[in-house]
Amino acid sequence: MDCPMKKLFLSAGLMPLLVPGEALAHVKWFCAYDTAIPPLPISDVVTSSFITAAAGFCLLMFVAYVVDRAMNAKVWAKRLDDAVTRYERYSDPIIRVAVGILFLALWSAGDTILMPELKTTNGLVPWLQLAISASMLFPATLLPGAIGIMVLYGYAIMQYGAFHMMDYPVVPGVAIYVGLMTFRSAYVNTLRLSVLYSSLAATMMWGAIEKFGYPCWTLPLMAIYPKLTLGLGFDRFMNVAGFVEFSLAFFMVTGTALLRWSCIALLLLLVSAIPAFGSNDALGHGLIIAGLVAMIISGQRTIQMPAVVVRAGILTQAGLLTCGYALTITAAFGLYYSSQYLAGR
Amino acid sequence: MLGPIIVSLVGISLPVVGGIWLAPKQDREHARLMLTRQCRGYVRSLLTAAQGEINIRHLPAGLGSSSTYPTG
């Protein structure tokens, strides 16, 4: 490939990672919502604007995978990966500190279960949160701490319903990560990192599908912060926002050399929302931000694509992964709508 | 009632299934063996402790004090 072509592919490939300005804030923390109301019918979701955005993002993902796989073969990319992965041992302390601070903040708030909108009057919850926070101090107490997180998650399911809590797979993901920290083994280390990766990706993907299913929840937010739409019409903005979030999340678990950049892009989107949306946003996104930092350090080595993808050439890999991307969106829609039907209150 | 339970289980198992699927095959296999061994050991120690408890309860009256506690 000659040099101008390379530059063109590189620019196009990096585009999904650089789609600007869509500061991510979880709508349920700031606006009224009702999960008992069914989401928009699929026929209303799949509009011409949706199909255009879907086709555009499939193309962008294909180019991104071509660039990603081409860059991954370079010596400098391997050196960079080696240099950053050397700090992988800091992933555990980062997660422990983040969980400790988050649960201390929740204890201090006194009326919040796990996320800003999950309110409770149960007097035992803050003390359990304080115990979880303290449990992060010592390796021996990590397992009880992880069990405590799962107890709070179960309590939140009882109070707010299973469909509502499907927004937060990151919570059980982090609990499993913390629980598995007690096993001192390189193999378990890899497994717990991949659990963390998948929980983060699932959380972001679920949030993306929610943007398609319940766009009306975001309307009040857009009325307060009209600049967020970047001049796009509301429908088009919601479609682009949903696809940006979903694409970055999917790339987080399928990328190689650019995986870290996908995480950095998501991290910037989340962090850029904090000044505008305040402490609630910081509290709600705390676990995700810590997880993304851990992912940026650990990189691609803890995940492995199926052999059929790994053995293929760059273009075939890009094609297979783009098909995987389209299938995953379809499956996510299926799971979202069936979950609402099964668990809608 | 069954619907919410299924959805809860799916929500909790999403990160686990995804993580197992994403992890490199060798690491996955080693981790499975190690965790199985540890869990078996934990269950065995629990059963042994429970067995000891049952043995003490079935001892004749007067036995089972600290001086006669079976140590074997």
XYZ file of C-alpha atoms in Angstrom:
417
model
C 0.000 0.000 0.000
C 1.473 3.370 -0.977
C 1.873 6.185 1.498
C -1.160 8.431 0.690
C -3.435 5.375 0.778
C -2.004 4.399 4.150
C -2.700 7.881 5.518
C -6.252 7.800 4.163
C -6.945 4.415 5.784
C -5.329 5.502 9.035
C -7.442 8.686 9.216
C -10.651 6.828 8.388
C -9.804 4.015 10.785
C -9.255 6.359 13.678
C -12.504 8.238 12.974
C -14.768 6.096 15.196
C -12.355 6.705 18.060
C -12.337 10.431 17.539
C -16.036 11.200 17.023
C -16.076 14.308 19.171
C -18.034 15.971 21.846
C -20.770 13.468 22.706
C -20.293 13.759 26.458
C -21.810 10.626 27.991
C -24.114 11.058 30.944
C -26.519 8.377 32.108
C -29.980 9.787 31.552
C -31.608 8.064 34.552
C -29.437 10.078 36.949
C -30.832 13.392 35.734
C -34.246 12.915 34.095
C -37.575 11.252 34.835
C -37.891 7.691 33.527
C -40.267 4.761 33.767
C -38.984 1.294 32.918
C -42.532 -0.113 33.066
C -43.356 1.660 29.798
C -42.251 -0.487 26.832
C -39.474 0.915 24.634
C -40.227 2.287 21.159
C -41.421 -0.456 18.783
C -38.585 -1.737 16.576
C -40.403 -0.339 13.531
C -40.076 3.159 15.045
C -36.412 2.612 15.918
C -35.294 1.389 12.503
C -35.935 4.619 10.619
C -34.057 5.858 7.544
C -31.834 7.939 9.854
C -31.033 4.773 11.860
C -30.237 2.750 8.730
C -27.960 5.510 7.389
C -26.136 5.726 10.719
C -25.886 1.902 10.924
C -24.415 1.635 7.412
C -21.982 4.497 8.122
C -20.780 2.978 11.371
C -20.401 -0.502 9.825
C -18.150 1.044 7.199
C -16.194 2.972 9.834
C -15.776 -0.158 11.928
C -14.494 -2.095 8.912
C -11.868 0.572 8.193
C -11.017 0.802 11.906
C -10.359 -2.964 12.017
C -8.173 -2.812 8.907
C -6.072 -0.038 10.482
C -6.086 -1.780 13.872
C -4.864 -5.106 12.493
C -2.315 -3.419 10.201
C -0.904 -1.385 13.096
C -0.818 -4.430 15.361
C 1.686 -6.090 13.028
C 4.175 -3.207 13.423
C 7.199 -3.545 15.676
C 6.650 -0.153 17.321
C 3.085 -1.149 18.269
C 4.413 -4.280 19.997
C 7.058 -2.223 21.807
C 4.448 0.267 22.968
C 2.228 -2.599 24.120
C 5.135 -4.164 26.047
C 6.016 -0.827 27.644
C 2.474 -0.150 28.881
C 1.597 -3.743 29.844
C 4.592 -3.704 32.218
C 2.397 -1.664 34.580
C -0.394 -4.256 34.620
C 0.231 -4.972 38.290
C -1.282 -1.556 39.081
C -4.705 -2.622 37.767
C -5.631 -4.281 41.075
C -4.756 -1.314 43.312
C -6.589 1.041 40.925
C -9.799 -1.012 41.156
C -9.456 -1.448 44.930
C -8.927 2.275 45.498
C -11.824 3.160 43.165
C -14.192 0.698 44.882
C -13.043 1.930 48.308
C -13.614 5.599 47.447
C -16.928 4.928 45.683
C -18.427 3.020 48.602
C -17.106 5.592 51.053
C -18.899 8.279 49.004
C -22.066 6.134 48.948
C -21.855 5.688 52.736
C -21.434 9.435 53.109
C -24.489 10.065 50.872
C -26.445 7.713 53.146
C -29.446 7.116 50.875
C -28.003 5.664 47.661
C -27.615 1.944 46.936
C -25.113 1.697 44.076
C -25.915 4.381 41.519
C -27.293 7.912 41.920
C -30.911 7.085 41.045
C -31.097 3.997 43.288
C -32.353 5.572 46.520
C -33.123 3.731 49.758
C -34.243 4.494 53.284
C -32.818 1.228 54.650
C -30.450 2.149 57.499
C -28.314 -0.975 57.044
C -27.228 -0.115 53.485
C -24.773 2.696 54.415
C -23.068 0.460 56.989
C -22.677 -2.330 54.463
C -21.187 0.244 52.074
C -18.732 1.366 54.750
C -17.776 -2.269 55.402
C -17.228 -2.843 51.648
C -15.072 0.277 51.483
C -12.982 -0.896 54.454
C -12.700 -4.424 53.011
C -10.706 -3.042 50.064
C -7.840 -2.225 52.461
C -6.713 -5.811 53.056
C -6.272 -8.730 50.620
C -7.868 -11.121 53.111
C -11.139 -9.166 53.178
C -11.555 -8.727 49.427
C -13.799 -11.784 49.061
C -16.295 -10.645 51.747
C -16.180 -7.198 50.115
C -17.077 -8.725 46.748
C -19.930 -10.679 48.359
C -21.125 -7.417 49.940
C -21.232 -5.736 46.513
C -23.315 -8.630 45.162
C -25.676 -8.385 48.169
C -26.231 -4.684 47.392
C -26.786 -5.530 43.713
C -29.373 -8.165 44.713
C -31.045 -5.673 47.064
C -31.198 -3.123 44.223
C -32.836 -5.766 41.982
C -35.458 -6.354 44.684
C -36.114 -2.620 45.035
C -35.863 -1.431 41.438
C -36.433 -4.529 39.319
C -34.245 -6.781 37.219
C -34.673 -4.783 34.008
C -33.490 -1.576 35.660
C -30.393 -3.287 37.055
C -29.513 -4.685 33.618
C -28.102 -1.168 33.098
C -25.212 -2.046 35.380
C -23.432 -5.336 34.509
C -20.309 -3.465 35.582
C -21.335 -3.964 39.225
C -21.285 -7.812 39.211
C -18.265 -7.582 36.885
C -16.279 -5.536 39.405
C -17.487 -7.763 42.272
C -16.204 -10.856 40.443
C -12.944 -9.060 39.640
C -12.450 -8.140 43.306
C -13.416 -11.648 44.467
C -10.957 -13.294 42.071
C -8.168 -11.004 43.336
C -7.871 -13.362 46.302
C -6.522 -16.087 43.971
C -2.854 -15.471 43.310
C -2.496 -16.923 39.822
C -1.568 -15.423 36.461
C -4.337 -17.463 34.799
C -7.015 -16.197 37.162
C -5.597 -12.696 36.665
C -6.261 -12.980 32.926
C -9.728 -14.392 33.528
C -10.738 -11.644 35.919
C -9.498 -8.955 33.538
C -11.545 -10.427 30.709
C -14.587 -10.483 33.019
C -13.963 -6.805 33.743
C -13.627 -6.054 30.014
C -16.858 -7.813 29.123
C -18.781 -6.200 31.981
C -17.669 -2.718 30.911
C -18.488 -3.397 27.270
C -21.905 -4.859 28.189
C -22.680 -1.800 30.334
C -21.822 0.628 27.539
C -23.701 -1.452 24.929
C -26.810 -1.600 27.127
C -26.694 2.189 27.550
C -26.401 2.558 23.775
C -29.462 0.380 23.092
C -31.361 2.364 25.725
C -30.704 5.509 23.659
C -32.483 3.850 20.716
C -35.294 2.328 22.774
C -36.088 5.294 25.022
C -34.884 8.429 23.198
C -37.597 10.504 24.909
C -35.836 10.141 28.289
C -32.999 12.274 26.937
C -35.243 15.111 25.662
C -35.265 17.104 28.941
C -31.473 16.832 29.122
C -31.140 18.127 25.575
C -33.444 21.029 26.461
C -31.077 22.034 29.279
C -27.865 21.351 27.333
C -28.715 22.057 23.664
C -25.006 22.336 22.782
C -24.638 18.563 23.260
C -26.480 17.884 20.008
C -23.662 19.559 18.018
C -26.261 21.080 15.716
C -27.710 17.697 14.701
C -31.457 17.143 14.840
C -32.633 15.240 17.937
C -33.359 11.944 16.136
C -30.104 11.989 14.234
C -28.154 12.944 17.356
C -29.664 10.070 19.370
C -28.822 7.619 16.570
C -25.240 8.859 16.286
C -24.825 8.906 20.084
C -26.109 5.323 20.355
C -23.831 4.063 17.587
C -20.752 5.910 18.937
C -21.250 4.338 22.351
C -21.965 0.874 20.971
C -19.060 0.975 18.495
C -16.522 2.047 21.107
C -17.780 -0.636 23.495
C -17.552 -3.337 20.820
C -14.108 -2.181 19.766
C -12.983 -2.348 23.415
C -13.353 -6.131 23.341
C -12.358 -6.847 19.755
C -9.576 -4.346 19.033
C -5.861 -4.994 19.235
C -3.425 -2.102 18.723
C -6.180 0.521 18.870
C -8.019 -1.086 21.820
C -6.366 1.293 24.256
C -7.355 4.267 22.093
C -10.949 3.116 22.124
C -10.796 3.012 25.939
C -9.113 6.436 26.055
C -11.856 7.879 23.802
C -14.567 6.471 26.097
C -12.698 7.663 29.176
C -12.484 11.198 27.747
C -16.204 11.172 26.921
C -17.060 10.078 30.467
C -14.659 12.453 32.192
C -15.736 15.394 30.016
C -19.318 14.901 31.257
C -18.359 15.277 34.939
C -17.863 19.095 35.031
C -21.228 19.607 33.331
C -23.219 17.011 35.280
C -21.505 17.153 38.674
C -20.940 14.732 41.518
C -23.821 12.400 40.600
C -22.124 11.715 37.290
C -18.757 11.124 38.963
C -20.376 8.762 41.471
C -22.230 6.800 38.810
C -19.339 6.524 36.391
C -16.667 5.873 39.064
C -16.494 2.103 38.519
C -16.510 2.436 34.721
C -13.736 5.052 34.776
C -11.573 2.869 37.042
C -12.249 -0.152 34.816
C -11.284 1.791 31.706
C -8.008 2.890 33.326
C -7.280 -0.764 34.151
C -8.062 -1.690 30.535
C -5.783 1.045 29.171
C -2.943 -0.412 31.229
C -3.640 -4.079 30.529
C -4.391 -3.778 26.803
C -5.228 -6.604 24.428
C -3.389 -9.568 25.947
C -6.181 -10.661 28.223
C -8.600 -11.235 25.360
C -8.492 -13.635 22.444
C -10.713 -13.757 19.396
C -11.891 -17.130 18.013
C -9.268 -19.005 15.964
C -11.201 -18.471 12.727
C -10.735 -14.703 13.131
C -7.123 -14.793 14.349
C -5.905 -17.005 11.473
C -7.549 -14.922 8.731
C -5.896 -12.106 6.765
C -6.415 -8.469 7.687
C -9.317 -7.789 5.310
C -11.089 -11.049 6.186
C -10.637 -10.298 9.899
C -12.086 -6.831 9.381
C -15.017 -8.290 7.447
C -15.715 -10.991 10.053
C -15.514 -8.545 12.941
C -17.796 -6.052 11.182
C -20.335 -8.872 10.667
C -19.861 -9.700 14.364
C -20.529 -6.045 15.192
C -23.795 -6.045 13.202
C -24.868 -9.364 14.765
C -24.036 -8.109 18.262
C -26.205 -4.996 17.786
C -29.068 -7.212 16.614
C -28.595 -9.592 19.557
C -28.384 -6.646 21.996
C -31.704 -5.303 20.669
C -33.233 -8.778 21.086
C -31.937 -9.087 24.651
C -33.030 -5.552 25.569
C -36.569 -5.912 24.275
C -37.067 -9.439 25.621
C -35.720 -8.393 29.043
C -38.133 -5.469 29.215
C -40.974 -7.803 28.244
C -39.975 -10.453 30.828
C -39.102 -8.145 33.703
C -41.000 -4.913 32.961
C -42.771 -3.923 36.114
C -42.013 -13.892 39.002
C -39.987 -16.206 36.768
C -39.332 -13.445 34.213
C -37.489 -11.098 36.610
C -35.469 -14.051 37.978
C -34.370 -15.018 34.455
C -33.478 -11.407 33.651
C -31.512 -11.050 36.931
C -29.565 -14.235 36.185
C -28.840 -13.022 32.654
C -27.669 -9.654 34.038
C -25.319 -11.286 36.518
C -24.042 -13.931 34.118
C -23.405 -11.504 31.219
C -19.961 -10.414 32.479
C -19.037 -13.975 33.483
C -20.007 -15.602 30.184
C -18.476 -12.729 28.211
C -15.285 -12.878 30.258
C -14.908 -16.636 29.860
C -15.529 -16.330 26.121
C -13.018 -13.506 25.730
C -10.216 -15.019 27.820
C -7.411 -16.849 25.980
C -8.172 -20.591 25.847
C -5.098 -21.730 27.830
C -5.652 -19.245 30.645
C -9.315 -20.144 30.741
C -8.534 -23.850 31.109
C -5.856 -23.330 33.777
C -8.073 -20.940 35.722
C -10.983 -23.419 35.579
C -8.794 -26.252 36.915
C -7.358 -24.069 39.666
C -10.703 -22.669 40.774
C -12.311 -26.137 40.695
C -9.480 -27.512 42.850
C -9.796 -24.646 45.333
C -13.579 -24.962 45.529
C -13.381 -28.746 45.995
C -10.827 -28.248 48.769
C -13.089 -25.675 50.418
C -16.164 -27.918 50.202
C -14.143 -30.906 51.492
C -12.904 -28.928 54.495
C -16.479 -27.810 55.214
C -17.719 -31.407 54.993
C -14.902 -32.616 57.252
C -15.761 -29.951 59.800
C -19.462 -30.869 59.600
C -18.591 -34.564 59.962
C -16.581 -33.793 63.106
C -19.542 -31.873 64.493
C -21.898 -34.806 63.809
C -19.483 -37.278 65.453
C -19.376 -35.164 68.620
C -23.162 -34.905 68.776
C -23.451 -38.696 68.648
C -20.962 -39.348 71.406
C -22.358 -40.806 74.659
C -23.268 -38.321 77.395
C -20.233 -36.961 79.250
C -17.893 -37.431 76.320
C -17.056 -34.759 73.733
C -15.632 -32.287 76.239
C -12.397 -30.515 75.315
C -10.276 -33.284 76.911
C -11.974 -36.087 74.979
C -12.437 -34.294 71.646
C -11.491 -36.704 68.840
C -8.451 -35.255 67.105
C -7.903 -37.947 64.513
